[in-house]
Short mmCIF file of C-alpha atoms in Angstrom, two decimals:
data_model
loop_
_atom_site.label_atom_id
_atom_site.label_comp_id
_atom_site.label_asym_id
_atom_site.label_seq_id
_atom_site.Cartn_x
_atom_site.Cartn_y
_atom_site.Cartn_z
CA MET A 1 -7.91 21.25 -4.42
CA ILE A 2 -4.69 23.23 -3.79
CA ARG A 3 -2.12 22.68 -6.62
CA ASP A 4 1.31 24.36 -7.45
CA THR A 5 -0.65 26.50 -9.98
CA THR A 6 -3.25 27.64 -7.59
CA ILE A 7 -3.53 31.32 -6.95
CA PRO A 8 -4.00 32.39 -3.23
CA VAL A 9 -6.17 35.52 -2.86
CA TRP A 10 -6.81 37.59 0.34
CA PRO A 11 -10.56 37.93 1.09
CA GLU A 12 -12.13 41.22 2.38
CA HIS A 13 -11.89 41.97 5.91
CA VAL A 14 -8.72 39.83 6.58
CA GLU A 15 -5.49 41.53 7.10
CA LEU A 16 -1.91 40.57 7.04
CA THR A 17 0.47 42.24 9.57
CA LYS A 18 3.89 41.46 10.62
CA GLU A 19 3.00 39.67 13.79
CA ALA A 20 -0.50 38.04 12.68
CA ILE A 21 -3.21 37.78 10.47
CA GLN A 22 -6.22 39.57 11.58
CA ASP A 23 -9.84 38.31 10.77
CA HIS A 24 -12.18 41.57 11.40
CA VAL A 25 -15.35 39.54 10.88
CA LEU A 26 -14.71 37.15 13.63
CA ASP A 27 -12.25 39.47 15.61
CA ILE A 28 -9.73 36.79 15.62
CA ARG A 29 -6.03 37.30 15.58
CA HIS A 30 -4.03 34.62 14.30
CA GLY A 31 -0.31 34.95 15.35
CA ILE A 32 2.41 34.09 12.49
CA ASN A 33 6.14 34.05 12.66
CA GLU A 34 8.65 35.71 10.46
CA VAL A 35 9.09 33.21 7.73
CA THR A 36 5.25 32.97 7.50
CA TYR A 37 5.01 36.60 6.95
CA GLU A 38 7.85 36.29 4.30
CA ILE A 39 5.79 33.92 2.44
CA LEU A 40 2.51 35.57 2.86
CA LYS A 41 3.41 39.15 1.81
CA GLU A 42 3.97 37.63 -1.65
CA VAL A 43 0.23 36.87 -2.11
CA ASP A 44 -1.14 39.35 -4.31
CA GLY A 45 -4.13 37.89 -5.94
CA HIS A 46 -2.02 37.21 -9.34
CA ARG A 47 0.92 34.97 -8.16
CA SER A 48 0.40 31.26 -8.14
CA ILE A 49 2.04 28.90 -5.31
CA ASN A 50 4.86 28.01 -7.98
CA GLU A 51 5.65 31.80 -8.70
CA ILE A 52 5.73 32.54 -4.84
CA CYS A 53 8.02 29.78 -4.37
CA ASN A 54 10.36 30.85 -7.04
CA ARG A 55 10.58 34.24 -5.85
CA LEU A 56 11.27 33.66 -2.30
CA CYS A 57 13.86 30.98 -3.19
CA GLU A 58 15.57 33.38 -5.44
CA GLN A 59 15.59 36.09 -2.73
CA HIS A 60 16.68 33.80 0.04
CA SER A 61 18.56 31.16 -1.51
CA TRP A 62 15.95 28.47 -0.10
CA PRO A 63 15.80 25.07 -1.76
CA PRO A 64 12.56 24.91 -3.98
CA GLU A 65 11.85 21.33 -3.52
CA GLN A 66 11.64 21.98 0.49
CA VAL A 67 9.76 25.27 0.21
CA LEU A 68 7.11 24.50 -2.17
CA PRO A 69 5.23 21.81 -0.22
CA ASP A 70 5.66 23.99 2.97
CA ILE A 71 3.98 26.73 1.03
CA ARG A 72 1.26 24.45 -0.22
CA GLN A 73 0.53 23.23 3.36
CA LEU A 74 0.55 26.79 4.59
CA VAL A 75 -2.18 27.89 2.03
CA LEU A 76 -3.93 24.98 2.69
CA GLN A 77 -4.12 25.56 6.44
CA LEU A 78 -4.95 29.16 5.86
CA ASN A 79 -7.83 28.15 3.44
CA GLU A 80 -9.22 25.70 5.81
CA ARG A 81 -9.81 28.62 8.32
CA TYR A 82 -11.32 30.70 5.47
CA LEU A 83 -8.46 33.15 6.03
CA ILE A 84 -7.25 32.80 2.36
CA ASN A 85 -9.24 32.18 -0.88
CA VAL A 86 -7.90 30.44 -3.77
CA ARG A 87 -8.65 30.37 -7.56
CA GLN A 88 -7.50 28.15 -10.28
CA PRO A 89 -5.82 29.28 -13.58
CA PRO A 90 -8.31 29.25 -16.26
CA SER A 91 -7.89 25.49 -17.70
CA LEU A 92 -10.71 23.13 -18.94
CA LYS A 93 -8.54 20.18 -17.59
CA VAL A 94 -8.37 21.81 -14.01
CA TRP A 95 -12.17 23.07 -14.42
CA LEU A 96 -13.12 19.31 -15.29
CA GLN A 97 -10.86 17.81 -12.56
CA GLU A 98 -12.49 20.21 -10.04
CA ARG A 99 -15.98 19.11 -10.87
CA TRP A 100 -15.03 15.50 -10.88
CA ILE A 101 -13.38 16.12 -7.30
CA THR A 102 -16.85 17.75 -6.13
CA VAL A 103 -18.89 14.54 -7.33
CA LEU A 104 -16.38 12.24 -5.26
CA VAL A 105 -16.30 14.50 -2.25
CA PHE A 106 -20.30 14.66 -2.31
CA MET A 107 -20.37 10.74 -2.64
CA ARG A 108 -17.82 10.57 0.71
CA VAL A 109 -15.56 8.61 -1.55
CA LEU A 110 -12.66 11.44 -1.18
CA GLN A 111 -12.53 12.34 2.54
CA GLY A 112 -10.32 14.78 4.39
CA THR A 113 -9.80 18.56 4.30
CA ASP A 114 -7.28 18.23 1.42
CA TRP A 115 -10.16 17.96 -1.03
CA GLN A 116 -12.32 20.70 0.44
CA THR A 117 -11.31 23.99 -1.11
CA ARG A 118 -12.99 26.56 0.65
CA HIS A 119 -14.18 30.07 -0.56
CA ARG A 120 -14.98 32.94 1.82
CA ILE A 121 -17.45 35.64 0.59
CA ASP A 122 -17.98 38.83 2.57
CA LEU A 123 -21.48 39.80 2.88
CA GLY A 124 -21.21 43.50 4.25
CA ALA A 125 -23.16 45.32 6.70
CA ASP A 126 -25.72 46.89 4.60
CA GLU A 127 -28.77 48.78 6.15
CA GLY A 128 -32.02 47.42 5.19
CA ILE A 129 -32.48 43.96 3.45
CA GLY A 130 -28.77 43.92 2.54
CA LYS A 131 -28.72 44.01 -1.24
CA THR A 132 -25.09 43.10 -1.32
CA ALA A 133 -25.68 39.98 0.58
CA ILE A 134 -28.61 38.91 -1.38
CA TRP A 135 -26.58 39.33 -4.47
CA ARG A 136 -23.57 37.65 -3.34
CA ILE A 137 -25.45 34.72 -1.82
CA GLY A 138 -27.58 34.60 -5.03
CA ILE A 139 -24.47 33.90 -7.06
CA ALA A 140 -22.85 31.62 -4.65
CA VAL A 141 -25.95 29.69 -4.75
CA LEU A 142 -26.09 29.49 -8.49
CA LYS A 143 -22.49 28.45 -8.78
CA ALA A 144 -22.89 25.73 -5.96
CA HIS A 145 -26.35 24.55 -6.81
CA GLY A 146 -26.89 25.37 -10.28
CA LEU A 147 -26.03 22.21 -11.89
CA LEU A 148 -28.46 20.50 -9.42
CA GLY A 149 -31.24 22.86 -10.15
CA PHE A 150 -30.57 22.59 -13.80
CA LEU A 151 -31.09 18.60 -13.35
CA LEU A 152 -34.21 19.26 -11.44
CA VAL A 153 -35.51 21.17 -14.26
CA ALA A 154 -34.88 18.67 -16.74
CA ILE A 155 -36.35 16.01 -14.77
CA THR A 156 -39.57 17.84 -13.85
CA SER A 157 -40.15 19.02 -17.26
CA PHE A 158 -39.77 15.66 -18.57
CA LEU A 159 -42.18 14.13 -16.10
CA LEU A 160 -44.43 17.12 -16.53
CA PHE A 161 -44.50 16.59 -20.22
CA ALA A 162 -44.93 12.87 -20.19
CA LEU A 163 -48.08 13.55 -18.17
CA ASP A 164 -49.30 15.62 -20.86
CA ILE A 165 -49.49 18.77 -18.77
CA ASN A 166 -49.66 21.98 -20.38
CA GLY A 167 -46.80 24.55 -19.89
CA TRP A 168 -44.50 21.51 -18.74
CA LEU A 169 -41.61 23.57 -19.65
CA TRP A 170 -42.31 26.85 -17.71
CA GLN A 171 -43.49 25.03 -14.63
CA GLY A 172 -40.17 22.48 -14.82
CA THR A 173 -38.07 25.78 -14.74
CA GLY A 174 -40.21 27.13 -11.86
CA VAL A 175 -39.26 24.08 -9.91
CA GLY A 176 -35.52 24.54 -10.41
CA PHE A 177 -35.97 28.50 -9.84
CA PHE A 178 -37.75 27.82 -6.38
CA TYR A 179 -35.23 25.28 -5.65
CA LEU A 180 -32.45 27.83 -5.96
CA LEU A 181 -34.77 30.78 -4.51
CA GLY A 182 -35.16 28.39 -1.26
CA ASN A 183 -31.35 27.94 -0.86
CA LEU A 184 -30.93 31.85 -1.26
CA LEU A 185 -33.74 32.73 1.21
CA HIS A 186 -32.16 30.15 3.68
CA GLU A 187 -29.00 31.67 3.74
CA TRP A 188 -30.25 35.44 3.54
CA GLY A 189 -32.57 34.44 6.59
CA HIS A 190 -29.73 33.63 8.61
CA HIS A 191 -27.67 36.76 7.77
CA VAL A 192 -30.40 39.43 8.07
CA SER A 193 -31.84 37.85 11.40
CA TYR A 194 -27.89 38.13 12.85
CA GLN A 195 -27.91 41.78 11.50
CA LYS A 196 -30.84 42.82 13.16
CA GLY A 197 -29.90 41.22 16.37
CA LYS A 198 -29.46 43.25 19.44
CA HIS A 199 -25.77 43.13 19.04
CA GLY A 200 -26.08 45.50 16.13
CA ARG A 201 -24.74 45.08 12.76
CA ARG A 202 -21.58 43.21 12.16
CA PRO A 203 -20.05 41.81 8.91
CA SER A 204 -20.53 38.37 8.25
CA PHE A 205 -19.18 36.12 5.67
CA LEU A 206 -20.80 33.33 3.44
CA ALA A 207 -18.49 30.19 3.58
CA VAL A 208 -18.49 27.96 0.71
CA LYS A 209 -17.26 24.37 0.84
CA ARG A 210 -17.87 22.39 -2.46
CA LEU A 211 -21.71 22.20 -2.30
CA VAL A 212 -22.23 23.45 1.27
CA LEU A 213 -22.90 27.15 2.02
CA GLN A 214 -23.03 28.62 5.48
CA ILE A 215 -23.06 31.85 7.04
CA VAL A 216 -20.17 32.47 9.28
CA ARG A 217 -20.29 35.15 12.03
CA ARG A 218 -19.57 35.89 15.74
CA HIS A 219 -21.60 34.05 18.23
CA THR A 220 -24.19 35.79 20.12
CA THR A 221 -26.37 35.07 23.20
CA PRO A 222 -28.21 31.67 23.26
CA ARG A 223 -31.56 33.35 22.64
CA ASN A 224 -30.38 35.38 19.70
CA GLU A 225 -28.78 32.12 18.37
CA TRP A 226 -32.15 30.36 18.36
CA LYS A 227 -33.57 33.08 16.44
CA ILE A 228 -30.79 33.31 13.83
CA THR A 229 -30.66 29.55 13.48
CA LEU A 230 -34.29 29.27 12.95
CA ALA A 231 -34.78 32.22 10.62
CA GLY A 232 -32.79 30.29 7.92
CA PRO A 233 -35.18 27.19 7.19
CA LEU A 234 -38.11 29.45 8.47
CA LEU A 235 -38.37 31.46 5.25
CA PRO A 236 -38.36 28.99 2.54
CA PHE A 237 -40.90 26.86 4.80
CA THR A 238 -43.20 29.70 5.25
CA MET A 239 -43.29 30.11 1.54
CA ALA A 240 -44.08 26.34 1.23
CA LEU A 241 -47.01 26.81 3.58
CA VAL A 242 -48.22 29.91 1.48
CA ILE A 243 -47.88 27.96 -1.76
CA ALA A 244 -49.59 24.86 -0.22
CA VAL A 245 -52.63 26.59 0.68
CA MET A 246 -52.66 28.30 -2.71
CA VAL A 247 -52.60 25.02 -4.45
CA TRP A 248 -55.11 23.37 -2.24
CA MET A 249 -57.55 26.50 -2.64
CA ASP A 250 -56.73 26.38 -6.45
CA TYR A 251 -55.14 29.83 -6.74
CA TRP A 252 -51.87 28.24 -7.84
CA PRO A 253 -51.06 29.40 -11.51
CA GLY A 254 -50.12 26.10 -12.95
CA SER A 255 -50.82 22.34 -12.23
CA HIS A 256 -51.28 20.85 -8.69
CA LEU A 257 -48.17 18.73 -9.61
CA PHE A 258 -45.97 21.63 -10.22
CA GLY A 259 -47.43 23.36 -6.90
CA TRP A 260 -46.64 20.37 -4.77
CA ALA A 261 -43.13 19.99 -6.31
CA VAL A 262 -42.52 23.60 -5.35
CA VAL A 263 -43.83 22.95 -1.76
CA ILE A 264 -41.54 20.02 -1.53
CA VAL A 265 -38.32 21.78 -2.61
CA LEU A 266 -39.08 24.76 -0.22
CA GLY A 267 -40.69 22.71 2.77
CA ILE A 268 -37.53 20.36 2.92
CA HIS A 269 -35.43 23.20 4.55
CA PRO A 270 -36.39 22.61 8.11
CA LEU A 271 -34.47 19.16 7.72
CA SER A 272 -31.51 21.40 8.00
CA LEU A 273 -32.33 21.67 11.98
CA ILE A 274 -31.43 18.19 12.29
CA PRO A 275 -27.70 17.03 13.08
CA PRO A 276 -25.69 16.58 11.17
CA ALA A 277 -26.40 19.31 9.24
CA GLU A 278 -24.88 22.56 10.09
CA ASP A 279 -27.99 24.39 11.50
CA GLY A 280 -28.90 21.31 13.42
CA LYS A 281 -25.33 21.19 15.11
CA ARG A 282 -25.66 25.06 15.99
CA LEU A 283 -28.84 24.35 17.48
CA VAL A 284 -27.52 21.37 19.71
CA GLU A 285 -24.98 23.86 20.81
CA VAL A 286 -27.28 26.50 21.82
CA ILE A 287 -29.41 24.02 23.64
CA ARG A 288 -26.33 22.92 25.47
CA ALA A 289 -25.38 26.46 26.32
CA ARG A 290 -28.74 27.37 27.59
CA LYS A 291 -28.78 24.04 29.79
CA LEU A 292 -25.23 25.36 31.09
CA LEU A 293 -26.41 28.88 31.84
CA VAL A 294 -29.44 27.61 33.79
CA LYS A 295 -27.25 25.50 36.00
CA GLN A 296 -24.89 28.63 36.43
CA GLY A 297 -28.06 30.43 37.50
CA GLU A 298 -29.31 27.96 39.72
CA LYS A 299 -25.56 27.67 41.65
CA SER A 300 -25.46 31.26 42.01
CA MET B 1 -11.79 5.47 18.83
CA LYS B 2 -9.59 5.00 15.82
CA THR B 3 -11.39 1.92 14.81
CA ARG B 4 -14.72 3.98 15.28
CA THR B 5 -13.44 6.64 12.94
CA LYS B 6 -12.37 4.26 10.33
CA ILE B 7 -15.83 2.60 10.50
CA ILE B 8 -17.50 6.06 10.12
CA SER B 9 -15.17 7.02 7.34
CA LEU B 10 -16.28 3.60 5.36
CA PHE B 11 -19.97 3.59 6.40
CA ARG B 12 -20.69 7.17 4.83
CA PRO B 13 -19.71 6.46 1.25
CA PHE B 14 -21.58 3.21 1.81
CA LEU B 15 -24.62 4.88 2.87
CA PHE B 16 -24.32 7.61 0.28
CA GLY B 17 -23.68 5.15 -2.45
CA PHE B 18 -26.67 3.07 -1.54
CA VAL B 19 -29.22 5.85 -1.22
CA LEU B 20 -27.85 7.73 -4.42
CA PHE B 21 -27.66 4.34 -6.74
CA SER B 22 -31.28 3.47 -5.34
CA LEU B 23 -32.77 6.73 -6.15
CA LEU B 24 -31.16 7.00 -9.53
CA THR B 25 -32.16 3.53 -10.53
CA ALA B 26 -35.81 4.07 -9.47
CA LEU B 27 -35.87 7.60 -11.22
CA GLY B 28 -34.00 6.03 -14.24
CA TYR B 29 -36.55 3.36 -14.68
CA LEU B 30 -39.53 5.62 -13.96
CA ILE B 31 -38.33 7.85 -16.85
CA PHE B 32 -37.64 4.50 -18.93
CA GLY B 33 -41.44 3.36 -18.09
CA ILE B 34 -42.72 6.69 -19.25
CA LEU B 35 -40.66 6.70 -22.56
CA SER B 36 -41.83 3.08 -23.27
CA ASP B 37 -45.56 4.39 -22.85
CA MET B 38 -44.99 7.21 -25.10
CA ASN B 39 -43.47 5.28 -27.97
CA GLY B 40 -45.52 2.24 -27.40
CA TRP B 41 -42.79 -0.31 -26.56
CA SER B 42 -43.75 -3.63 -25.69
CA SER B 43 -43.47 -5.36 -21.99
CA PHE B 44 -40.25 -5.73 -20.61
CA ARG B 45 -38.84 -7.07 -17.16
CA HIS B 46 -35.30 -6.51 -15.79
CA SER B 47 -33.86 -8.58 -13.02
CA LEU B 48 -30.73 -8.77 -11.01
CA PHE B 49 -29.71 -12.06 -9.26
CA GLY B 50 -33.34 -13.28 -9.76
CA GLY B 51 -34.66 -10.12 -7.76
CA LEU B 52 -36.82 -7.92 -9.78
CA ILE B 53 -35.80 -4.48 -10.66
CA PHE B 54 -38.58 -3.22 -13.01
CA ASN B 55 -41.43 -4.74 -14.61
CA TYR B 56 -43.35 -2.82 -17.47
CA GLN B 57 -46.81 -4.67 -18.51
CA VAL B 58 -48.80 -3.52 -21.33
CA GLN B 59 -52.22 -4.57 -20.52
CA ALA B 60 -54.82 -5.92 -22.97
CA ASP B 61 -56.82 -2.64 -22.98
CA GLY B 62 -53.67 -0.61 -23.66
CA SER B 63 -52.90 0.83 -20.25
CA HIS B 64 -49.85 -0.01 -18.64
CA GLN B 65 -48.25 -1.23 -15.21
CA MET B 66 -45.08 -0.38 -13.78
CA THR B 67 -43.76 -2.48 -10.69
CA PHE B 68 -40.58 -2.01 -8.85
CA GLY B 69 -38.90 -4.68 -6.98
CA PRO B 70 -36.16 -5.60 -4.65
CA GLY B 71 -33.70 -5.43 -7.43
CA VAL B 72 -33.59 -1.59 -6.90
CA LEU B 73 -32.13 -2.09 -3.30
CA PHE B 74 -29.74 -4.79 -4.68
CA ILE B 75 -28.25 -2.05 -7.13
CA GLY B 76 -28.14 0.30 -4.08
CA LEU B 77 -26.25 -2.25 -2.35
CA LEU B 78 -24.05 -2.76 -5.11
CA GLY B 79 -23.46 1.07 -5.38
CA GLY B 80 -22.89 1.36 -1.80
CA LEU B 81 -20.24 -1.24 -1.74
CA THR B 82 -18.47 0.11 -4.85
CA ASN B 83 -18.53 3.56 -3.12
CA MET B 84 -17.16 2.19 0.04
CA GLY B 85 -14.42 0.28 -1.89
CA LEU B 86 -13.36 3.43 -3.91
CA ALA B 87 -13.31 5.36 -0.63
CA TRP B 88 -11.16 2.74 0.95
CA LEU B 89 -8.86 2.56 -1.99
CA LEU B 90 -8.22 6.27 -2.69
CA ASN B 91 -8.04 7.40 0.84
CA ARG B 92 -5.53 4.45 1.55
CA LYS B 93 -3.58 5.84 -1.35
CA GLU B 94 -3.63 9.14 -0.15
CA SER B 95 -2.48 8.51 3.45
CA HIS B 96 0.65 6.30 1.72
CA SER B 97 1.61 9.20 -0.33
CA VAL B 98 1.66 11.42 2.73
#
């Protein structure tokens, strides 16, 4: 949530000029006017919205009570488009408020963009497997899904313990670990598939919106879009199949219950291909684009 | 279109609340049942509006039986309605303050 004490921060590959904000990842130029430039040039990653307002009002003799809501609204709009990141000042009260808002947003009690604080994390364009991307996606997955992973560990460990299964703690922890790993592999799969596409290596960024993670990149051809969209859930799903075979053939190091729990947390990723999940929406767009191309081909 | 958007904006919290509360109730009672077995607690039965939520029965031979009933869905329904009510209240307040 954007507050007066929120600190706006420019993300990587976003550049402010006098006429525009340039998004170098998506190659989009957002035109701005003079007043917006005056406001945004005060953003240095350390000043809060309140401090920016006070500085500008002193410099230009603007009324703070009118300027402050305008700056807040501007930061909100830029944050919605992943053009500006925000960070909160270190405060237990704010941290608890944000966690509570996350729960209410997840439950769809709080709706609307005002509650959806977004974060843009650049993934670079590393050669090979993309170490920078893996590291940054991993941290983001841990922050977004760490608590859920911990709950999974607690519940699974308890159930295994209750069923008198040896090694219940490490197996319970293993389920949580594979849950987080599955999410990491999902996003990394999209990223690496995009990087290895025919259109060459381009930077992309990870969009984080409360509990949701998504790779944001430029659109490619419908054929490549298929591959990139499917690559995400395919990696954890393939892992689930391999583990399922291992469990079935008794090669799995641990109880069968542990093995099947891991198969489930990895195997559910293809569900993201069903709308309204993001991958599902992307797939529907690709199918429509292909139908359009076929129609255009027939006409010509 | 506006009415449709309004309906969707209330249906989503209802659905989320229903699913989450039902799952949490079922999981909670499953854990409760396991704890009962581990600690040797006696049989018990919980209901809501006459609908069974959970029944834990200790058999004569020392084994136990756990049964879930439609009360789980009642709780889910209550949870969904509460969630929907909260969403209506909080989003209405926000639109008034804007």
